[in-house]
């Protein structure tokens, strides 16, 4: 099923699509030069929102789950990208250790099975090593469709991490370290740990990412001769917030009000008849938790006890003290009348596929990464990698998906900048 793209027939998105298509050689060369200077994250997924007048990433995940939502047609691209990534890191690799979240949810485990399949076809023996204290021996869990995964207990020697009779060259985390970095992952020698530990939510901050993305979007906007706001969600940040004790809410209200004012001015500039809103999120990972939509700064004074409790903690029960206040981006995409947003999946520097996150109970200005969401593959007859020049904007699904892939890669490049800036082992030059 090809999703129906409900966007304005004319306006900035179609102009942006046209400009991107006309500039494809310039864009691809620009990315090529950037990747000569910067290292892409090992794998990335990016949530993109298409408002019809604006197209922007709203979240960038460096430990993406959901690989099971990629269709079989997308797997050859993923396998090729996995080969390219491994060749750069450890060309002689034969063993890959995949360290997952402590979850036995069958959908999450199906994601692990898909990753195993991709890396197996890329020429690696792949086994799953669990951080959970409950896994004391190899444990096989059956999945829908007759497949299964086997979780094994990790074994740590003085210098290396592995499994019984399994010594990997590369360790791939599919665990975002929301609860902090376990000691078993620290101080490894002659093993590649991907992504690096400082990519986990114990260290990482969304505000750092979107600061880097703003820099990338300004350079890209200059390259294409356009206003970078069309692809960039503005944001503010507040530290020292305590929702449970109502501390720091003044900072939140002031910054939300200032950002709403900026958005109103942009809407006026572009003749947009929509009510601006901002989204308040925990600055460290959420897993879809701790998210609040604000349409008027006064609403912050009237937060219910239940809302404050919901905002006070995120994944792994971590307390929220820092928040990002992000410009809300409407989603104008629908599948069977349900609100949808594209999620772009990348490995190394390549777009390998994606899907639509769909939520029938959510509005166009609400978070869709919530219980009740479903997933529809980005179905297309031709490859999303190959745009069709000369086709009218908005009429070609591959062209629209190519544009989503460009935005996804811009967010991935910003993640690369972000990881370089926060690398504790980077040399500091005076």
CSV table of C-alpha atoms in Angstrom, one decimal:
chain,number,residue,atom,x,y,z
A,1,UNK,CA,0.0,0.0,0.0
A,2,UNK,CA,1.4,3.4,-1.0
A,3,UNK,CA,0.4,5.9,1.6
A,4,UNK,CA,-1.7,8.8,0.4
A,5,UNK,CA,0.4,12.0,0.7
A,6,UNK,CA,-2.0,14.6,2.0
A,7,UNK,CA,-0.1,17.8,1.5
A,8,UNK,CA,-0.9,21.1,-0.2
A,9,UNK,CA,-0.7,20.9,-4.0
A,10,UNK,CA,1.4,24.1,-4.0
A,11,UNK,CA,3.5,25.8,-1.4
A,12,UNK,CA,6.9,25.4,0.4
A,13,UNK,CA,7.0,21.6,0.6
A,14,UNK,CA,6.5,21.2,-3.2
A,15,UNK,CA,9.0,24.0,-3.8
A,16,UNK,CA,11.4,22.4,-1.4
A,17,UNK,CA,11.0,19.0,-3.2
A,18,UNK,CA,11.5,20.7,-6.5
A,19,UNK,CA,14.7,22.4,-5.3
A,20,UNK,CA,16.1,19.2,-3.8
A,21,UNK,CA,15.4,17.3,-7.0
A,22,UNK,CA,17.0,20.0,-9.1
A,23,UNK,CA,20.0,20.1,-6.8
A,24,UNK,CA,20.5,16.3,-6.4
A,25,UNK,CA,24.1,16.3,-7.8
A,26,UNK,CA,25.1,19.3,-5.6
A,27,UNK,CA,23.5,17.6,-2.6
A,28,UNK,CA,25.1,14.2,-3.1
A,29,UNK,CA,28.5,15.8,-3.6
A,30,UNK,CA,28.0,17.9,-0.4
A,31,UNK,CA,27.2,14.8,1.6
A,32,UNK,CA,30.2,12.9,0.0
A,33,UNK,CA,32.6,15.7,1.1
A,34,UNK,CA,31.0,15.8,4.6
A,35,UNK,CA,31.5,12.1,5.1
A,36,UNK,CA,35.2,12.5,4.1
A,37,UNK,CA,35.5,14.7,7.2
A,38,UNK,CA,33.1,13.1,9.6
A,39,UNK,CA,32.2,9.6,10.7
A,40,UNK,CA,28.5,8.7,10.5
A,41,UNK,CA,26.9,6.9,13.5
A,42,UNK,CA,26.8,3.2,12.9
A,43,UNK,CA,23.1,3.1,12.5
A,44,UNK,CA,20.4,5.8,12.9
A,45,UNK,CA,16.7,6.3,12.6
A,46,UNK,CA,15.0,9.7,12.3
A,47,UNK,CA,11.4,10.7,12.9
A,48,UNK,CA,10.4,13.3,10.3
A,49,UNK,CA,7.3,15.5,10.3
A,50,UNK,CA,5.8,16.9,7.1
A,51,UNK,CA,3.6,19.9,7.8
A,52,UNK,CA,3.0,20.7,4.1
A,53,UNK,CA,4.7,24.0,4.7
A,54,UNK,CA,7.7,22.6,6.6
A,55,UNK,CA,9.6,19.4,6.7
A,56,UNK,CA,11.8,18.7,9.8
A,57,UNK,CA,13.3,15.9,11.9
A,58,UNK,CA,11.9,15.8,15.4
A,59,UNK,CA,13.9,13.0,16.9
A,60,UNK,CA,17.1,11.1,16.1
A,61,UNK,CA,17.7,7.7,17.5
A,62,UNK,CA,21.3,6.3,17.6
A,63,UNK,CA,20.1,2.8,18.9
A,64,UNK,CA,17.2,2.2,16.6
A,65,UNK,CA,14.8,-0.7,17.2
A,66,UNK,CA,12.1,-1.4,14.7
A,67,UNK,CA,14.3,-3.0,12.1
A,68,UNK,CA,11.6,-5.7,11.8
A,69,UNK,CA,9.3,-3.1,10.1
A,70,UNK,CA,11.6,-3.0,7.1
A,71,UNK,CA,10.3,-5.0,4.2
A,72,UNK,CA,12.3,-7.9,2.5
A,73,UNK,CA,12.8,-5.6,-0.5
A,74,UNK,CA,14.8,-3.2,1.7
A,75,UNK,CA,17.2,-5.8,3.1
A,76,UNK,CA,19.7,-5.9,0.3
A,77,UNK,CA,20.4,-2.2,0.8
A,78,UNK,CA,20.8,-2.8,4.6
A,79,UNK,CA,23.2,-5.7,4.0
A,80,UNK,CA,25.3,-3.7,1.6
A,81,UNK,CA,25.4,-0.8,4.1
A,82,UNK,CA,26.3,-3.2,6.9
A,83,UNK,CA,29.2,-4.5,4.8
A,84,UNK,CA,30.5,-1.0,4.2
A,85,UNK,CA,30.2,-0.1,7.9
A,86,UNK,CA,32.0,-3.2,9.0
A,87,UNK,CA,34.8,-2.9,6.4
A,88,UNK,CA,35.6,0.5,7.7
A,89,UNK,CA,35.7,-0.6,11.4
A,90,UNK,CA,37.1,-4.1,11.4
A,91,UNK,CA,37.6,-5.6,7.9
A,92,UNK,CA,38.7,-9.0,9.3
A,93,UNK,CA,35.7,-9.3,11.6
A,94,UNK,CA,34.0,-12.6,11.7
A,95,UNK,CA,32.1,-12.4,15.0
A,96,UNK,CA,29.6,-9.6,16.0
A,97,UNK,CA,28.2,-9.5,19.6
A,98,UNK,CA,24.8,-7.7,19.7
A,99,UNK,CA,23.9,-6.3,23.2
A,100,UNK,CA,20.1,-5.6,23.4
A,101,UNK,CA,17.7,-3.9,25.8
A,102,UNK,CA,16.5,-6.0,28.7
A,103,UNK,CA,13.2,-6.6,27.0
A,104,UNK,CA,11.4,-9.9,26.1
A,105,UNK,CA,8.7,-8.1,24.1
A,106,UNK,CA,8.3,-10.2,20.9
A,107,UNK,CA,8.2,-7.1,18.6
A,108,UNK,CA,11.5,-5.9,20.1
A,109,UNK,CA,13.0,-9.4,19.8
A,110,UNK,CA,11.8,-9.6,16.1
A,111,UNK,CA,13.9,-6.4,15.6
A,112,UNK,CA,16.9,-8.2,17.0
A,113,UNK,CA,16.2,-11.2,14.7
A,114,UNK,CA,16.1,-8.8,11.7
A,115,UNK,CA,19.5,-7.3,12.7
A,116,UNK,CA,21.0,-10.8,13.1
A,117,UNK,CA,19.7,-11.6,9.6
A,118,UNK,CA,21.3,-8.4,8.1
A,119,UNK,CA,24.7,-9.0,9.7
A,120,UNK,CA,24.7,-12.7,8.9
A,121,UNK,CA,24.2,-11.9,5.2
A,122,UNK,CA,27.0,-9.4,5.5
A,123,UNK,CA,29.3,-12.2,6.5
A,124,UNK,CA,29.3,-12.2,10.3
A,125,UNK,CA,28.5,-14.7,13.0
A,126,UNK,CA,26.0,-12.8,15.2
A,127,UNK,CA,25.0,-13.8,18.8
A,128,UNK,CA,23.0,-11.9,21.4
A,129,UNK,CA,24.6,-11.1,24.8
A,130,UNK,CA,22.2,-9.9,27.4
A,131,UNK,CA,22.9,-7.5,30.2
A,132,UNK,CA,20.0,-8.9,32.2
A,133,UNK,CA,20.8,-10.7,35.5
A,134,UNK,CA,17.9,-13.0,34.7
A,135,UNK,CA,19.8,-14.6,31.7
A,136,UNK,CA,22.1,-17.1,33.4
A,137,UNK,CA,22.2,-19.6,30.6
A,138,UNK,CA,21.4,-19.6,26.8
A,139,UNK,CA,17.7,-18.8,26.6
A,140,UNK,CA,15.7,-19.4,23.4
A,141,UNK,CA,12.5,-17.4,22.9
A,142,UNK,CA,10.1,-18.3,20.1
A,143,UNK,CA,8.8,-15.5,17.8
A,144,UNK,CA,5.8,-15.2,15.5
A,145,UNK,CA,6.3,-16.9,12.2
A,146,UNK,CA,8.3,-19.8,13.5
A,147,UNK,CA,11.6,-18.0,14.1
A,148,UNK,CA,13.4,-17.6,17.5
A,149,UNK,CA,16.2,-15.7,19.2
A,150,UNK,CA,18.7,-17.0,21.8
A,151,UNK,CA,19.8,-14.7,24.5
A,152,UNK,CA,23.1,-15.6,26.3
A,153,UNK,CA,24.8,-14.3,29.4
A,154,UNK,CA,27.8,-11.9,28.8
A,155,UNK,CA,31.2,-13.0,30.0
A,156,UNK,CA,33.7,-10.3,30.9
A,157,UNK,CA,37.4,-11.0,31.1
A,158,UNK,CA,40.0,-8.5,32.2
A,159,UNK,CA,40.2,-6.9,28.8
A,160,UNK,CA,37.4,-8.2,26.6
A,161,UNK,CA,33.7,-8.9,26.5
A,162,UNK,CA,32.1,-11.9,24.9
A,163,UNK,CA,30.1,-15.1,25.3
A,164,UNK,CA,31.1,-18.7,26.1
A,165,UNK,CA,33.3,-19.8,23.2
A,166,UNK,CA,32.6,-16.6,21.3
A,167,UNK,CA,35.2,-13.7,21.1
A,168,UNK,CA,33.9,-10.8,19.0
A,169,UNK,CA,35.9,-8.2,17.2
A,170,UNK,CA,32.9,-5.8,17.3
A,171,UNK,CA,30.2,-5.2,19.9
A,172,UNK,CA,27.0,-3.5,18.7
A,173,UNK,CA,24.7,-2.0,21.3
A,174,UNK,CA,21.0,-2.0,20.6
A,175,UNK,CA,20.5,-0.6,24.1
A,176,UNK,CA,20.4,3.2,24.6
A,177,UNK,CA,21.9,3.1,28.1
A,178,UNK,CA,19.0,5.1,29.6
A,179,UNK,CA,19.9,3.7,33.0
A,180,UNK,CA,23.6,4.6,32.7
A,181,UNK,CA,26.6,2.7,31.5
A,182,UNK,CA,27.1,-0.7,33.0
A,183,UNK,CA,30.6,-1.3,34.2
A,184,UNK,CA,30.8,-4.5,32.1
A,185,UNK,CA,30.9,-2.3,29.0
A,186,UNK,CA,33.8,0.0,30.2
A,187,UNK,CA,37.5,-0.2,29.5
A,188,UNK,CA,37.4,-2.7,26.7
A,189,UNK,CA,40.7,-3.3,24.8
A,190,UNK,CA,41.1,-4.1,21.1
A,191,UNK,CA,37.3,-4.4,20.7
A,192,UNK,CA,35.1,-1.9,18.8
A,193,UNK,CA,32.1,-0.8,20.8
A,194,UNK,CA,29.4,0.8,18.6
A,195,UNK,CA,27.8,3.3,19.1
A,196,UNK,CA,30.4,4.7,21.6
A,197,UNK,CA,29.3,4.9,25.2
A,198,UNK,CA,28.9,8.7,25.1
A,199,UNK,CA,26.1,8.2,22.5
A,200,UNK,CA,23.9,6.7,25.3
A,201,UNK,CA,21.3,8.8,27.1
A,202,UNK,CA,23.4,8.9,30.3
A,203,UNK,CA,25.6,11.5,28.4
A,204,UNK,CA,23.6,12.5,25.3
A,205,UNK,CA,21.2,15.5,25.2
A,206,UNK,CA,18.6,16.3,22.5
A,207,UNK,CA,19.5,20.0,22.8
A,208,UNK,CA,23.1,19.2,21.8
A,209,UNK,CA,21.8,17.3,18.8
A,210,UNK,CA,19.4,20.0,17.6
A,211,UNK,CA,22.1,22.7,18.1
A,212,UNK,CA,24.3,20.6,15.7
A,213,UNK,CA,21.3,20.1,13.4
A,214,UNK,CA,20.7,23.9,13.3
A,215,UNK,CA,24.3,24.4,12.1
A,216,UNK,CA,23.9,21.7,9.5
A,217,UNK,CA,20.5,23.0,8.3
A,218,UNK,CA,22.0,26.6,7.9
A,219,UNK,CA,24.8,25.3,5.7
A,220,UNK,CA,22.4,23.2,3.7
A,221,UNK,CA,20.0,26.1,3.4
A,222,UNK,CA,22.8,28.3,2.1
A,223,UNK,CA,23.8,25.5,-0.4
A,224,UNK,CA,20.3,25.5,-1.8
A,225,UNK,CA,19.6,29.2,-1.4
A,226,UNK,CA,16.6,28.7,0.9
A,227,UNK,CA,15.4,29.6,4.4
A,228,UNK,CA,16.8,26.9,6.7
A,229,UNK,CA,13.7,27.2,9.0
A,230,UNK,CA,11.8,25.2,6.4
A,231,UNK,CA,13.8,22.1,7.5
A,232,UNK,CA,14.8,23.1,11.1
A,233,UNK,CA,12.7,22.9,14.3
A,234,UNK,CA,13.6,25.8,16.5
A,235,UNK,CA,14.2,25.0,20.2
A,236,UNK,CA,15.0,26.3,23.7
A,237,UNK,CA,16.4,24.4,26.7
A,238,UNK,CA,15.8,24.4,30.4
A,239,UNK,CA,17.9,22.8,33.1
A,240,UNK,CA,17.0,22.2,36.7
A,241,UNK,CA,13.4,21.4,36.2
A,242,UNK,CA,11.5,19.3,38.8
A,243,UNK,CA,8.0,18.6,37.7
A,244,UNK,CA,7.1,16.7,40.9
A,245,UNK,CA,8.0,19.6,43.2
A,246,UNK,CA,7.1,22.3,40.6
A,247,UNK,CA,10.6,23.8,40.5
A,248,UNK,CA,11.9,25.4,37.3
A,249,UNK,CA,8.5,25.8,35.7
A,250,UNK,CA,9.1,29.6,35.4
A,251,UNK,CA,12.1,28.9,33.1
A,252,UNK,CA,9.9,26.5,31.2
A,253,UNK,CA,7.0,29.0,30.8
A,254,UNK,CA,9.4,31.9,29.8
A,255,UNK,CA,11.2,29.8,27.1
A,256,UNK,CA,8.0,28.3,25.8
A,257,UNK,CA,6.4,31.8,25.5
A,258,UNK,CA,9.5,33.1,23.7
A,259,UNK,CA,9.6,30.2,21.3
A,260,UNK,CA,5.8,30.4,20.5
A,261,UNK,CA,6.5,34.1,19.7
A,262,UNK,CA,9.2,33.2,17.2
A,263,UNK,CA,7.0,30.6,15.5
A,264,UNK,CA,4.1,33.1,15.2
A,265,UNK,CA,6.4,35.5,13.4
A,266,UNK,CA,7.5,32.7,11.0
A,267,UNK,CA,3.9,31.7,10.4
A,268,UNK,CA,3.0,35.3,9.6
A,269,UNK,CA,6.0,35.6,7.2
A,270,UNK,CA,4.8,32.5,5.3
A,271,UNK,CA,1.1,33.3,5.6
A,272,UNK,CA,0.5,30.1,7.6
A,273,UNK,CA,-3.0,29.8,9.2
A,274,UNK,CA,-2.2,27.3,11.9
A,275,UNK,CA,-1.9,27.6,15.7
A,276,UNK,CA,1.7,27.3,16.8
A,277,UNK,CA,2.6,24.8,19.5
A,278,UNK,CA,5.7,23.6,21.2
A,279,UNK,CA,6.6,20.2,22.5
A,280,UNK,CA,8.3,19.8,25.9
A,281,UNK,CA,10.5,16.6,26.1
A,282,UNK,CA,13.1,15.3,28.5
A,283,UNK,CA,16.5,16.4,27.2
A,284,UNK,CA,17.8,12.9,27.6
A,285,UNK,CA,16.0,10.0,26.0
A,286,UNK,CA,12.3,9.4,26.3
A,287,UNK,CA,11.3,6.2,24.5
A,288,UNK,CA,8.1,8.1,23.8
A,289,UNK,CA,7.7,9.1,27.5
A,290,UNK,CA,7.7,12.5,29.2
A,291,UNK,CA,6.3,14.5,26.3
A,292,UNK,CA,4.0,17.5,26.6
A,293,UNK,CA,2.3,19.6,23.9
A,294,UNK,CA,1.9,23.3,24.8
A,295,UNK,CA,-0.1,25.7,22.8
A,296,UNK,CA,-0.1,28.6,25.3
A,297,UNK,CA,2.6,29.2,27.9
A,298,UNK,CA,-0.1,29.8,30.6
A,299,UNK,CA,-1.0,26.1,30.3
A,300,UNK,CA,2.2,25.3,32.1
A,301,UNK,CA,0.8,26.9,35.3
A,302,UNK,CA,-2.2,24.7,35.1
A,303,UNK,CA,-0.5,21.2,34.7
A,304,UNK,CA,-2.5,18.5,36.5
A,305,UNK,CA,-0.8,16.4,39.2
A,306,UNK,CA,-1.1,13.4,36.8
A,307,UNK,CA,0.7,15.3,34.0
A,308,UNK,CA,3.5,16.4,36.3
A,309,UNK,CA,3.9,12.9,37.5
A,310,UNK,CA,4.1,11.6,33.9
A,311,UNK,CA,6.7,14.3,33.0
A,312,UNK,CA,8.8,13.6,36.1
A,313,UNK,CA,10.5,10.4,34.9
A,314,UNK,CA,11.4,8.7,31.6
A,315,UNK,CA,12.7,5.4,30.4
A,316,UNK,CA,14.3,3.1,33.1
A,317,UNK,CA,12.7,5.4,35.8
A,318,UNK,CA,15.3,8.1,35.3
A,319,UNK,CA,14.2,11.5,36.8
A,320,UNK,CA,13.8,14.4,34.4
A,321,UNK,CA,15.7,17.6,35.4
A,322,UNK,CA,16.5,19.0,31.9
A,323,UNK,CA,14.0,19.5,29.1
A,324,UNK,CA,14.1,20.7,25.5
A,325,UNK,CA,11.3,22.9,24.3
A,326,UNK,CA,11.0,22.2,20.6
A,327,UNK,CA,9.0,23.9,17.9
A,328,UNK,CA,6.0,21.7,17.2
A,329,UNK,CA,5.8,20.4,13.6
A,330,UNK,CA,2.4,19.3,12.4
A,331,UNK,CA,2.1,16.1,10.4
A,332,UNK,CA,0.0,16.4,7.3
A,333,UNK,CA,0.4,12.8,6.2
A,334,UNK,CA,-2.5,10.2,6.5
A,335,UNK,CA,-2.9,6.5,6.1
A,336,UNK,CA,-6.6,5.5,6.0
A,337,UNK,CA,-7.4,8.8,7.7
A,338,UNK,CA,-5.0,8.1,10.6
A,339,UNK,CA,-2.2,10.5,11.3
A,340,UNK,CA,1.2,9.3,10.2
A,341,UNK,CA,4.9,10.3,10.2
A,342,UNK,CA,7.8,8.8,8.2
A,343,UNK,CA,10.7,7.2,10.0
A,344,UNK,CA,13.9,7.0,8.0
A,345,UNK,CA,16.4,4.2,8.7
A,346,UNK,CA,20.1,4.5,7.9
A,347,UNK,CA,23.2,2.4,8.4
A,348,UNK,CA,26.6,3.9,7.9
A,349,UNK,CA,25.9,6.9,5.6
A,350,UNK,CA,23.2,5.2,3.6
A,351,UNK,CA,19.4,5.3,3.7
A,352,UNK,CA,18.3,1.7,3.8
A,353,UNK,CA,14.5,2.0,4.2
A,354,UNK,CA,11.9,3.1,6.6
A,355,UNK,CA,8.2,3.0,7.5
A,356,UNK,CA,5.3,5.2,8.6
A,357,UNK,CA,4.4,5.4,12.3
A,358,UNK,CA,0.6,5.6,12.3
A,359,UNK,CA,-1.7,6.5,15.3
A,360,UNK,CA,-5.5,6.6,14.8
A,361,UNK,CA,-6.1,8.2,18.2
A,362,UNK,CA,-3.6,11.0,18.0
A,363,UNK,CA,-4.0,14.5,16.4
A,364,UNK,CA,-1.7,16.2,13.8
A,365,UNK,CA,0.1,18.1,16.6
A,366,UNK,CA,0.6,15.2,19.0
A,367,UNK,CA,3.4,12.7,19.6
A,368,UNK,CA,2.8,9.5,17.7
A,369,UNK,CA,5.4,7.4,19.4
A,370,UNK,CA,2.9,6.2,22.0
A,371,UNK,CA,0.9,3.0,22.9
A,372,UNK,CA,-1.5,2.3,20.1
A,373,UNK,CA,0.8,3.2,17.3
A,374,UNK,CA,1.2,0.9,14.3
A,375,UNK,CA,3.7,0.7,11.4
A,376,UNK,CA,3.2,0.7,7.7
A,377,UNK,CA,6.3,0.1,5.5
A,378,UNK,CA,7.3,2.8,3.1
A,379,UNK,CA,5.9,0.8,0.2
A,380,UNK,CA,7.1,1.8,-3.3
A,381,UNK,CA,7.5,0.3,-6.7
A,382,UNK,CA,10.8,2.0,-7.4
A,383,UNK,CA,13.8,2.5,-5.1
A,384,UNK,CA,13.6,5.5,-2.7
A,385,UNK,CA,17.2,6.1,-3.5
A,386,UNK,CA,16.5,7.0,-7.1
A,387,UNK,CA,14.4,10.2,-7.6
A,388,UNK,CA,12.6,10.8,-10.8
A,389,UNK,CA,13.6,14.2,-12.3
A,390,UNK,CA,11.0,16.0,-14.2
A,391,UNK,CA,8.0,14.6,-12.4
A,392,UNK,CA,5.6,17.2,-10.9
A,393,UNK,CA,6.3,17.8,-7.2
A,394,UNK,CA,4.0,15.8,-4.9
A,395,UNK,CA,3.1,13.4,-7.7
A,396,UNK,CA,6.0,10.9,-7.2
A,397,UNK,CA,6.3,8.7,-4.2
A,398,UNK,CA,10.0,8.0,-4.8
A,399,UNK,CA,10.7,11.7,-5.0
A,400,UNK,CA,9.0,12.4,-1.7
A,401,UNK,CA,10.8,9.5,-0.1
A,402,UNK,CA,14.1,10.8,-1.5
A,403,UNK,CA,13.4,14.1,0.1
A,404,UNK,CA,12.7,12.3,3.4
A,405,UNK,CA,16.0,10.5,3.0
A,406,UNK,CA,17.9,13.9,2.5
A,407,UNK,CA,16.4,15.2,5.8
A,408,UNK,CA,17.2,11.9,7.6
A,409,UNK,CA,20.8,12.2,6.4
A,410,UNK,CA,21.0,15.8,7.5
A,411,UNK,CA,20.0,14.6,11.0
A,412,UNK,CA,22.5,11.8,10.9
A,413,UNK,CA,25.2,14.3,9.9
A,414,UNK,CA,24.2,16.4,12.9
A,415,UNK,CA,24.5,13.4,15.1
A,416,UNK,CA,28.0,12.9,13.8
A,417,UNK,CA,28.9,16.5,14.7
A,418,UNK,CA,27.3,16.0,18.1
A,419,UNK,CA,29.2,12.8,18.9
A,420,UNK,CA,32.5,14.5,17.9
A,421,UNK,CA,31.7,17.5,20.1
A,422,UNK,CA,30.9,15.3,23.2
A,423,UNK,CA,33.6,12.7,22.7
A,424,UNK,CA,35.4,12.5,26.1
A,425,UNK,CA,38.5,11.0,24.3
A,426,UNK,CA,38.8,13.7,21.7
A,427,UNK,CA,42.0,15.7,21.7
A,428,UNK,CA,41.5,19.3,22.9
A,429,UNK,CA,43.3,21.9,21.0
A,430,UNK,CA,44.0,25.3,22.5
